[in-house]
Coordinates of N, CA and C in Angstrom, one line a residue:
M1 N -22.3 -27.4 124.4 CA -22.4 -27.1 125.6 C -22.2 -25.2 125.5
K2 N -21.3 -24.8 124.7 CA -21.0 -23.7 124.6 C -22.4 -22.5 124.1
K3 N -22.7 -23.4 123.0 CA -24.4 -22.6 122.6 C -25.2 -22.5 123.7
L4 N -25.1 -23.7 124.7 CA -26.5 -23.8 125.5 C -26.0 -22.6 126.5
F5 N -24.8 -22.4 126.9 CA -24.0 -20.9 127.8 C -24.9 -19.8 127.4
V6 N -24.6 -19.6 125.8 CA -24.6 -18.4 125.0 C -26.2 -18.2 125.2
C7 N -27.1 -19.2 125.1 CA -28.4 -19.2 124.9 C -29.0 -18.5 126.3
V8 N -28.6 -19.3 126.9 CA -28.9 -19.0 128.6 C -28.6 -17.6 129.1
G9 N -27.4 -17.4 128.6 CA -26.9 -15.6 128.6 C -27.8 -14.9 127.8
L10 N -27.8 -15.2 126.8 CA -29.0 -14.1 125.8 C -30.3 -14.2 126.7
F11 N -30.7 -15.0 127.2 CA -32.1 -15.1 127.7 C -32.1 -14.2 129.2
F12 N -30.8 -14.3 129.7 CA -30.9 -14.0 131.1 C -30.7 -12.4 131.0
F13 N -29.8 -11.8 129.7 CA -30.1 -10.8 129.5 C -31.0 -9.8 129.2
S14 N -31.9 -10.5 128.1 CA -33.1 -9.9 127.7 C -34.3 -10.0 128.8
G15 N -34.1 -10.9 129.6 CA -34.9 -10.7 130.6 C -34.6 -9.4 132.1
L16 N -33.2 -9.3 132.0 CA -32.5 -8.0 132.6 C -33.5 -6.9 131.9
L17 N -33.2 -6.8 130.6 CA -33.5 -5.7 129.8 C -35.1 -5.2 129.8
I18 N -35.7 -6.3 130.0 CA -37.3 -6.4 130.1 C -37.6 -5.7 131.3
A19 N -37.0 -6.2 132.6 CA -37.4 -5.7 134.0 C -36.7 -4.5 134.2
Q20 N -36.0 -4.2 133.3 CA -35.3 -2.7 133.8 C -35.9 -1.7 132.8
S21 N -36.8 -2.0 131.7 CA -37.2 -1.4 130.7 C -38.7 -1.1 131.2
Q22 N -39.1 -2.0 132.1 CA -40.5 -1.9 132.5 C -41.4 -0.5 132.5
F23 N -40.5 0.2 133.0 CA -41.3 1.7 133.5 C -40.5 2.6 132.9
Q24 N -41.3 3.7 132.4 CA -40.4 4.8 131.6 C -40.7 5.7 132.1
V25 N -40.0 7.2 132.0 CA -40.5 8.6 132.5 C -41.5 8.6 132.0
G26 N -42.4 9.4 132.7 CA -43.6 9.8 132.3 C -44.6 8.6 132.7
D27 N -44.2 7.5 132.9 CA -45.6 6.5 133.4 C -46.4 6.8 134.4
L28 N -47.8 6.8 134.5 CA -48.6 7.0 135.7 C -48.4 5.6 136.4
V29 N -48.1 5.7 137.5 CA -48.3 4.3 138.3 C -48.8 4.7 139.5
Y30 N -48.7 3.7 140.5 CA -49.4 3.6 142.0 C -48.0 3.1 142.6
A31 N -47.3 4.0 143.4 CA -46.4 3.6 144.3 C -46.4 3.0 145.4
E32 N -45.3 2.4 146.3 CA -45.8 2.3 147.8 C -45.0 2.9 148.7
W33 N -45.6 3.7 149.5 CA -45.4 4.8 150.5 C -44.8 4.2 151.5
S34 N -44.0 4.8 152.9 CA -43.3 3.9 153.9 C -44.6 3.5 154.7
S35 N -45.7 4.1 154.6 CA -46.8 3.4 155.3 C -47.5 2.3 154.9
G36 N -47.0 1.8 153.7 CA -47.8 0.6 153.2 C -48.5 0.3 151.9
G37 N -49.3 1.9 152.0 CA -50.2 2.0 151.2 C -49.5 2.5 149.7
Y38 N -50.3 2.3 148.9 CA -50.0 2.8 147.0 C -50.6 4.1 147.1
Y39 N -50.0 5.0 146.2 CA -50.6 6.3 146.0 C -50.1 6.7 144.6
K40 N -50.9 7.7 143.9 CA -50.8 7.9 142.4 C -49.3 8.7 142.2
A41 N -48.7 8.1 141.7 CA -47.6 9.1 141.2 C -47.0 9.3 139.6
T42 N -46.2 9.6 139.3 CA -45.4 9.5 137.7 C -43.9 9.2 137.9
V43 N -43.8 8.5 137.0 CA -42.4 8.1 137.3 C -41.3 9.3 136.6
S44 N -40.2 9.9 137.2 CA -39.5 11.0 137.1 C -38.0 10.6 136.8
K45 N -38.0 9.1 136.9 CA -36.3 9.2 136.5 C -36.3 7.5 136.7
V46 N -35.3 6.9 135.9 CA -35.1 5.4 135.9 C -34.1 5.3 136.1
E47 N -33.2 4.4 136.9 CA -31.6 3.8 137.1 C -31.9 2.9 137.4
G48 N -31.9 1.7 136.1 CA -31.7 0.3 136.8 C -33.0 -0.2 137.6
D49 N -32.9 -0.8 138.9 CA -33.9 -1.1 139.3 C -34.5 0.1 140.3
I50 N -34.1 1.4 140.6 CA -34.2 2.4 141.4 C -35.3 3.3 140.4
I51 N -36.1 3.4 140.9 CA -37.6 4.4 140.3 C -37.4 5.5 141.1
E52 N -37.6 6.7 140.6 CA -38.0 8.0 141.0 C -39.2 8.1 140.6
V53 N -39.9 8.8 141.8 CA -41.6 9.0 141.4 C -41.9 10.4 142.0
K54 N -43.0 11.1 141.0 CA -43.3 12.1 141.7 C -44.7 11.9 142.1
W55 N -44.9 12.5 143.5 CA -46.5 12.0 144.1 C -47.3 13.1 143.6
Q56 N -48.5 12.4 143.0 CA -49.6 13.2 142.2 C -50.0 14.4 143.6
D57 N -50.0 14.2 144.4 CA -50.6 15.4 145.6 C -49.4 16.4 146.0
G58 N -47.9 16.4 144.9 CA -47.2 17.2 145.4 C -46.1 17.0 146.2
S59 N -46.2 15.9 146.9 CA -45.2 15.6 148.1 C -43.8 15.2 147.2
S60 N -42.7 15.7 147.9 CA -41.2 15.5 147.0 C -41.0 14.3 146.5
P61 N -40.3 14.2 145.6 CA -40.0 13.3 144.7 C -39.1 11.7 145.4
T62 N -39.3 10.7 145.3 CA -38.9 9.9 145.9 C -38.3 8.6 145.4
P63 N -37.1 8.3 145.4 CA -36.8 7.4 144.7 C -37.2 5.7 145.7
L64 N -37.5 4.9 144.6 CA -37.9 3.6 145.4 C -37.6 2.5 144.4
D65 N -37.7 1.3 144.9 CA -37.3 -0.1 144.1 C -38.3 -0.4 143.5
A66 N -37.9 -0.9 142.4 CA -39.0 -1.1 141.2 C -40.2 -1.8 141.7
K67 N -39.5 -2.6 142.5 CA -40.8 -3.5 143.1 C -41.9 -3.0 144.0
K68 N -41.7 -1.8 144.1 CA -42.7 -1.0 145.0 C -43.5 -0.2 143.7
I69 N -43.2 -0.5 142.7 CA -43.9 0.7 141.8 C -45.1 -0.1 141.1
R70 N -46.1 -0.2 140.7 CA -47.1 -0.7 139.7 C -47.5 0.4 138.9
P71 N -48.1 -0.5 137.5 CA -48.5 0.4 136.6 C -50.3 0.9 137.1
R72 N -50.4 2.1 136.3 CA -51.9 2.4 136.9 C -52.5 1.8 136.4
K73 N -52.8 0.8 135.4 CA -53.7 0.1 134.6 C -52.9 -1.7 135.1
D74 N -53.9 -2.4 135.2 CA -53.4 -3.7 135.6 C -52.4 -4.1 136.5
H75 N -52.5 -3.4 137.4 CA -51.9 -3.0 138.8 C -52.0 -4.2 139.6
G76 N -53.0 -5.2 139.5 CA -53.0 -6.2 140.3 C -53.2 -5.7 142.0
L77 N -53.6 -4.8 142.4 CA -53.8 -4.3 143.8 C -55.1 -4.5 144.2
R78 N -55.3 -4.8 145.4 CA -56.7 -5.0 146.0 C -57.0 -3.6 146.2
R79 N -58.3 -3.1 146.5 CA -58.9 -1.9 146.2 C -58.4 -1.2 147.7
D80 N -58.3 -2.2 148.8 CA -58.0 -1.2 150.4 C -56.3 -1.1 150.3
Q81 N -55.6 -1.4 149.2 CA -54.3 -1.4 148.9 C -53.7 0.1 148.4
I82 N -54.9 0.6 147.9 CA -54.8 2.0 147.2 C -55.4 3.3 148.0
A83 N -54.3 4.0 148.9 CA -54.6 4.6 149.5 C -55.4 5.9 149.1
D84 N -55.5 6.6 147.8 CA -56.2 7.8 147.3 C -56.7 6.9 146.0
W85 N -57.7 5.9 146.1 CA -58.3 5.4 144.9 C -59.6 6.6 145.5
D86 N -60.1 6.9 144.1 CA -61.3 7.6 144.2 C -62.2 6.7 142.6
A87 N -63.6 7.6 142.4 CA -64.2 6.9 141.7 C -63.5 7.0 140.0
S88 N -63.2 8.0 140.2 CA -62.8 8.6 138.6 C -61.6 7.3 138.0
D89 N -61.0 6.7 138.9 CA -59.9 5.9 138.8 C -60.6 4.7 137.7
E90 N -61.8 4.6 137.8 CA -62.5 3.2 137.5 C -63.9 3.8 136.6
G91 N -64.0 5.0 136.4 CA -65.1 5.6 135.7 C -66.1 5.8 136.6
A92 N -67.5 6.7 136.2 CA -68.5 7.1 137.1 C -69.4 5.7 137.3
K93 N -70.0 5.8 138.7 CA -70.7 4.5 139.0 C -72.1 4.9 138.9
K94 N -72.9 3.9 139.2 CA -74.2 4.1 139.5 C -74.7 4.3 141.0
P95 N -75.5 5.1 141.4 CA -75.5 5.2 142.9 C -75.7 3.5 143.5
G96 N -76.5 2.5 142.9 CA -76.7 1.3 143.1 C -75.1 -0.1 143.6
E97 N -74.5 0.8 142.7 CA -73.3 0.5 142.5 C -72.0 0.4 143.7
L98 N -72.1 1.8 144.0 CA -71.4 2.1 144.9 C -71.4 1.4 146.7
T99 N -70.4 1.1 146.8 CA -69.9 0.4 148.1 C -69.2 1.1 149.4
L100 N -69.0 0.4 150.4 CA -68.6 1.0 151.7 C -66.6 1.6 151.0
W101 N -66.0 2.3 151.5 CA -64.8 2.4 151.3 C -64.5 3.3 149.9
E102 N -65.3 3.6 149.3 CA -64.8 4.1 147.8 C -64.9 6.0 148.1
V103 N -63.9 6.3 148.0 CA -63.8 7.9 147.9 C -64.2 8.3 146.9
L104 N -65.2 9.4 147.2 CA -66.1 9.7 146.0 C -65.6 11.4 145.3
P105 N -65.7 11.7 144.1 CA -65.8 13.5 144.2 C -66.7 14.0 145.3
L106 N -66.3 15.3 145.2 CA -66.9 16.2 146.0 C -68.6 16.3 145.3
S107 N -69.7 16.6 145.9 CA -71.0 16.7 145.3 C -71.5 17.9 145.8
G108 N -72.6 18.2 145.3 CA -73.3 19.4 146.0 C -74.2 18.9 146.8
K109 N -74.4 17.7 147.6 CA -75.3 17.3 148.8 C -75.1 18.5 149.5
K110 N -76.2 19.0 150.5 CA -76.0 19.9 151.6 C -75.3 19.0 152.9
A111 N -74.7 19.9 153.4 CA -73.7 19.0 154.7 C -74.6 19.0 156.0
G112 N -74.7 17.9 156.7 CA -75.4 18.0 157.8 C -74.5 18.1 159.0
K113 N -74.8 17.5 160.0 CA -73.9 17.6 161.4 C -72.6 17.4 161.0
Q114 N -71.8 17.6 161.9 CA -70.5 17.7 162.0 C -70.1 15.9 162.9
V115 N -69.6 15.3 162.5 CA -69.1 14.3 163.0 C -67.8 13.7 163.0
Y116 N -67.1 12.5 163.5 CA -66.0 11.4 163.4 C -66.6 10.3 162.5
A117 N -66.0 10.5 161.4 CA -66.4 9.0 160.4 C -64.9 8.3 160.5
M118 N -65.1 7.1 160.3 CA -63.8 5.8 160.3 C -63.4 6.0 158.8
Y119 N -62.2 6.0 158.2 CA -61.6 6.1 157.3 C -60.9 4.5 157.0
T120 N -60.6 4.1 155.7 CA -60.0 2.7 155.4 C -58.8 2.1 156.3
N121 N -58.2 3.3 157.1 CA -57.0 2.8 157.7 C -57.6 2.3 159.2
G122 N -58.6 2.6 159.6 CA -59.4 2.2 160.5 C -59.5 3.8 161.7
L123 N -58.8 4.7 161.5 CA -59.0 6.0 162.3 C -60.0 6.9 162.1
Y124 N -60.8 7.6 162.8 CA -61.7 8.4 162.5 C -60.8 10.0 162.2
Y125 N -61.7 10.7 161.3 CA -61.7 11.9 161.0 C -62.7 13.0 161.1
K126 N -62.5 14.0 160.9 CA -63.5 15.0 161.0 C -64.0 15.0 159.6
A127 N -65.4 14.9 159.4 CA -66.2 14.9 158.4 C -67.8 15.6 159.2
V128 N -68.6 15.9 157.7 CA -70.1 15.9 158.1 C -71.0 15.1 157.2
E129 N -72.0 15.0 157.8 CA -73.2 13.9 157.2 C -73.9 14.3 156.1
L130 N -73.9 13.5 155.1 CA -74.4 14.1 153.9 C -76.1 13.5 153.5
E131 N -75.7 12.0 153.6 CA -76.8 11.4 153.4 C -76.9 9.8 154.3
K132 N -77.8 9.2 154.7 CA -78.0 7.9 155.5 C -78.7 6.8 154.5
K133 N -78.2 5.6 155.0 CA -78.9 4.5 154.5 C -79.0 3.2 155.4
G134 N -79.9 3.1 156.0 CA -79.8 2.1 157.0 C -78.6 2.6 157.9
A135 N -77.3 1.4 157.6 CA -76.5 1.6 158.6 C -75.5 2.3 158.0
D136 N -75.6 2.8 157.2 CA -74.3 3.3 156.0 C -74.6 5.1 156.2
T137 N -73.6 5.6 156.0 CA -73.6 6.9 156.3 C -72.6 7.7 155.3
L138 N -73.2 8.7 154.1 CA -72.1 9.2 153.3 C -71.8 10.3 153.9
V139 N -70.5 10.6 154.1 CA -70.0 11.8 154.4 C -68.8 12.7 153.5
R140 N -68.7 13.5 153.8 CA -67.7 14.8 153.4 C -66.5 14.8 153.9
W141 N -65.2 14.4 153.8 CA -64.4 15.0 155.0 C -64.0 16.6 155.2
D142 N -63.6 16.8 156.4 CA -63.3 18.3 156.5 C -62.4 18.9 155.3
D143 N -61.5 17.8 155.3 CA -60.2 18.5 154.5 C -60.6 18.8 152.9
N144 N -61.9 18.3 152.8 CA -62.3 18.4 151.4 C -61.8 17.4 150.3
S145 N -61.2 16.3 150.9 CA -60.5 15.3 150.2 C -61.8 14.5 149.5
G146 N -62.6 14.7 149.7 CA -63.7 13.6 148.6 C -65.1 13.3 149.8
E147 N -65.5 12.1 149.6 CA -66.9 12.0 150.1 C -66.9 10.3 150.2
M148 N -67.4 9.7 151.1 CA -67.5 8.4 151.3 C -68.2 7.7 152.1
W149 N -68.8 6.5 151.8 CA -69.9 5.9 152.7 C -69.0 4.8 153.4
T150 N -69.6 4.8 154.6 CA -68.8 4.4 155.9 C -70.3 3.7 156.8
N151 N -69.7 2.7 157.5 CA -70.6 2.4 158.7 C -70.0 2.6 160.0
S152 N -69.2 3.5 160.3 CA -68.7 3.9 161.4 C -68.7 5.3 161.9
V153 N -70.0 5.9 162.2 CA -69.9 7.3 162.4 C -70.1 7.7 164.1
K154 N -69.2 8.7 164.5 CA -69.2 9.3 165.7 C -69.8 10.6 165.7
P155 N -70.5 11.4 167.2 CA -70.7 12.5 167.1 C -69.5 13.1 167.5
R156 N -69.3 14.2 166.7 CA -68.2 15.2 167.1 C -67.8 15.5 168.8
K157 N -69.0 15.7 169.2 CA -68.3 15.8 171.0 C -69.1 14.6 171.7
G158 N -68.7 14.1 172.7 CA -69.1 12.8 173.1 C -68.9 11.5 172.5
H159 N -68.0 11.4 171.6 CA -67.8 10.2 170.9 C -67.1 9.3 171.3
G160 N -66.4 9.3 172.5 CA -66.1 8.0 173.6 C -64.6 7.6 172.7
L161 N -64.4 8.0 171.7 CA -63.1 7.6 171.1 C -61.6 7.8 171.9
K162 N -60.6 6.9 172.0 CA -59.6 6.8 172.4 C -58.6 7.8 171.7
A163 N -57.8 8.6 172.4 CA -57.2 10.2 171.3 C -56.5 8.9 170.1
D164 N -55.7 8.0 170.5 CA -54.8 7.3 169.4 C -56.1 6.8 168.1
L165 N -57.2 6.8 168.3 CA -58.1 6.3 167.3 C -58.5 7.4 166.1
I166 N -58.3 8.6 166.7 CA -58.5 10.3 166.0 C -57.5 10.3 165.0
G167 N -57.8 10.2 164.1 CA -56.4 10.3 163.0 C -56.2 11.8 163.0
D168 N -56.7 12.7 163.0 CA -56.7 14.6 162.7 C -56.7 15.3 164.1
R169 N -56.9 14.8 165.3 CA -57.4 15.5 166.4 C -55.8 16.3 166.5
E170 N -56.3 17.4 167.3 CA -55.2 18.6 167.4 C -54.2 18.1 168.6
L171 N -53.2 18.2 168.9 CA -52.0 17.4 169.7 C -52.4 18.6 170.8
T172 N -51.7 17.8 171.8 CA -51.5 18.7 173.1 C -50.5 19.7 172.8
K173 N -49.9 20.6 174.2 CA -48.6 21.3 174.3 C -47.4 20.2 174.4
A174 N -47.8 19.1 175.3 CA -46.8 18.3 175.7 C -46.3 17.2 174.4
E175 N -47.7 16.9 173.9 CA -47.5 16.0 172.2 C -46.6 16.6 171.5
L176 N -47.3 17.8 171.2 CA -46.1 18.9 170.1 C -44.8 18.7 170.8
A177 N -44.6 19.3 172.0 CA -43.0 19.1 172.3 C -42.2 18.0 172.1
E178 N -43.1 17.1 172.4 CA -42.3 15.8 172.5 C -42.1 15.6 170.9
R179 N -42.8 15.7 169.7 CA -43.0 15.4 168.3 C -41.6 16.4 167.8
E180 N -41.7 17.5 168.2 CA -40.6 18.2 168.1 C -39.2 17.9 168.4
K181 N -39.3 17.4 169.8 CA -37.7 16.7 170.0 C -37.5 15.6 169.4
A182 N -38.3 14.9 168.8 CA -38.1 13.7 168.1 C -38.0 13.7 167.0
K183 N -38.5 14.9 166.3 CA -37.9 15.5 164.7 C -36.3 15.8 165.0
Q184 N -36.1 16.7 166.0 CA -34.5 17.3 166.1 C -33.6 16.0 165.8
V185 N -34.0 15.1 167.1 CA -32.9 13.9 167.4 C -33.0 13.4 165.6
D186 N -33.9 13.0 165.1 CA -34.0 12.4 163.6 C -33.1 13.2 162.4
T187 N -33.2 14.7 162.7 CA -32.8 15.6 161.7 C -31.1 15.2 162.1
T188 N -30.6 15.1 163.3 CA -29.0 15.2 163.6 C -28.7 13.9 163.3
K189 N -29.3 12.8 163.5 CA -29.0 11.5 163.2 C -29.0 11.2 161.7
Y190 N -29.8 11.9 161.0 CA -29.6 11.4 159.4 C -28.9 12.5 158.5
E191 N -28.9 13.2 159.2 CA -27.7 14.8 158.5 C -26.4 14.0 158.6
I192 N -26.3 13.6 159.5 CA -24.8 12.7 159.6 C -24.8 11.4 158.8
S193 N -25.6 10.5 159.0 CA -25.8 9.4 158.1 C -25.6 9.5 157.0
C194 N -26.7 10.5 156.2 CA -26.3 10.9 154.6 C -25.3 11.4 154.0
S195 N -24.9 12.3 155.0 CA -24.0 13.2 154.5 C -22.4 12.1 154.5
K196 N -22.5 10.6 154.8 CA -21.5 9.7 154.7 C -21.3 9.1 153.4
L197 N -22.6 9.2 152.8 CA -23.2 8.5 151.7 C -22.3 9.3 150.4
R198 N -21.4 8.7 149.4 CA -20.5 9.5 148.6 C -21.3 9.0 147.1
S199 N -21.9 8.2 146.8 CA -22.6 7.8 145.6 C -23.9 8.1 145.5
R200 N -24.1 8.4 144.4 CA -25.7 8.8 144.0 C -26.5 7.4 144.6
M201 N -26.1 6.6 144.0 CA -27.0 4.8 143.7 C -26.9 4.5 145.6
D202 N -26.0 5.0 146.3 CA -25.9 4.5 147.3 C -26.9 5.6 148.5
C203 N -26.8 6.6 148.1 CA -27.9 7.8 148.5 C -29.5 7.4 148.1
M204 N -29.5 6.8 147.0 CA -31.0 6.8 146.4 C -31.7 5.4 147.0
R205 N -30.6 4.4 147.6 CA -30.8 3.3 148.1 C -31.4 3.4 149.5
T206 N -31.5 4.3 149.7 CA -31.8 4.9 151.4 C -33.7 5.0 151.4
F207 N -33.7 5.1 150.3 CA -35.5 5.1 149.7 C -36.2 6.4 150.6
D208 N -35.9 7.0 151.6 CA -36.5 7.9 152.0 C -35.7 8.9 152.9
P209 N -35.2 9.0 153.8 CA -34.4 9.7 154.6 C -33.0 10.6 153.6
C210 N -33.0 10.0 152.6 CA -31.6 10.8 152.0 C -32.2 11.0 150.8
V211 N -31.7 12.4 150.3 CA -31.8 12.5 148.8 C -30.8 13.2 148.1
W212 N -30.5 12.9 146.9 CA -29.2 12.8 146.0 C -29.5 14.3 145.5
S213 N -28.6 15.2 145.5 CA -28.5 16.7 144.4 C -27.3 16.7 143.9
D214 N -26.8 17.0 142.4 CA -25.4 17.0 142.1 C -24.9 18.0 142.5
R215 N -25.3 19.0 142.9 CA -24.4 20.2 143.3 C -24.0 20.2 145.3
T216 N -24.8 19.3 145.9 CA -24.8 18.9 147.0 C -24.3 17.6 147.5
G217 N -24.7 16.8 147.0 CA -24.2 15.3 147.1 C -25.3 15.0 148.1
C218 N -25.3 13.7 148.8 CA -26.4 13.1 149.8 C -26.5 14.1 150.7
A219 N -27.9 14.1 151.2 CA -28.5 15.0 152.2 C -29.4 14.7 152.9
Y220 N -29.8 14.8 154.1 CA -31.2 14.6 154.9 C -32.7 14.8 154.0
R221 N -33.6 14.2 153.9 CA -34.6 14.8 152.8 C -35.2 16.3 153.8
G222 N -35.5 15.6 155.1 CA -35.8 16.8 155.7 C -37.3 16.9 156.5
Y223 N -37.7 15.5 156.8 CA -39.1 15.6 157.1 C -39.4 16.2 158.4

């Protein structure tokens, strides 16, 4: 019986080591953002089941539970779960192989009329038409983030879209004031709650609002 307990213990310990060493500093991964979408990142720190990642777009490093990290290859994610997927992730495709919702690199195609086009999250963003094939339209996003085929395009003027469906619309003065007020409330709340966390692990387990510094301790990240 004692041998059985030893074997089980060794098996459990080995499994724990494997789980903890699944990711290493420098690994290219997909990491889950607070919105639920996965974005490209690089592992910058590993502490047990807490993995800190640096986002490819330059956003501040974020500590995440290991369950929210996937390897860049063999990740098992659906295409619509990867928020910043582009054609380079799986190599170049022939024009006939391209499907809707694939974000493509910028091309030299001549820009057409200005439109609002639907992105994978269901919101409309500013873009320009490049090409049409039946009901589908190839657009280039105004922020130069890439090009994409979409089957839902609206004219920039007279689009008839509700305000909450436009992802990059300019906010009114009242909306800007309300957003700033909410930001100040969050800042006050999180500055107090983060400062009460005394250990690095407790601070990192907040995942988003708080960030740890060896010099200042736990503090509000400041979004």
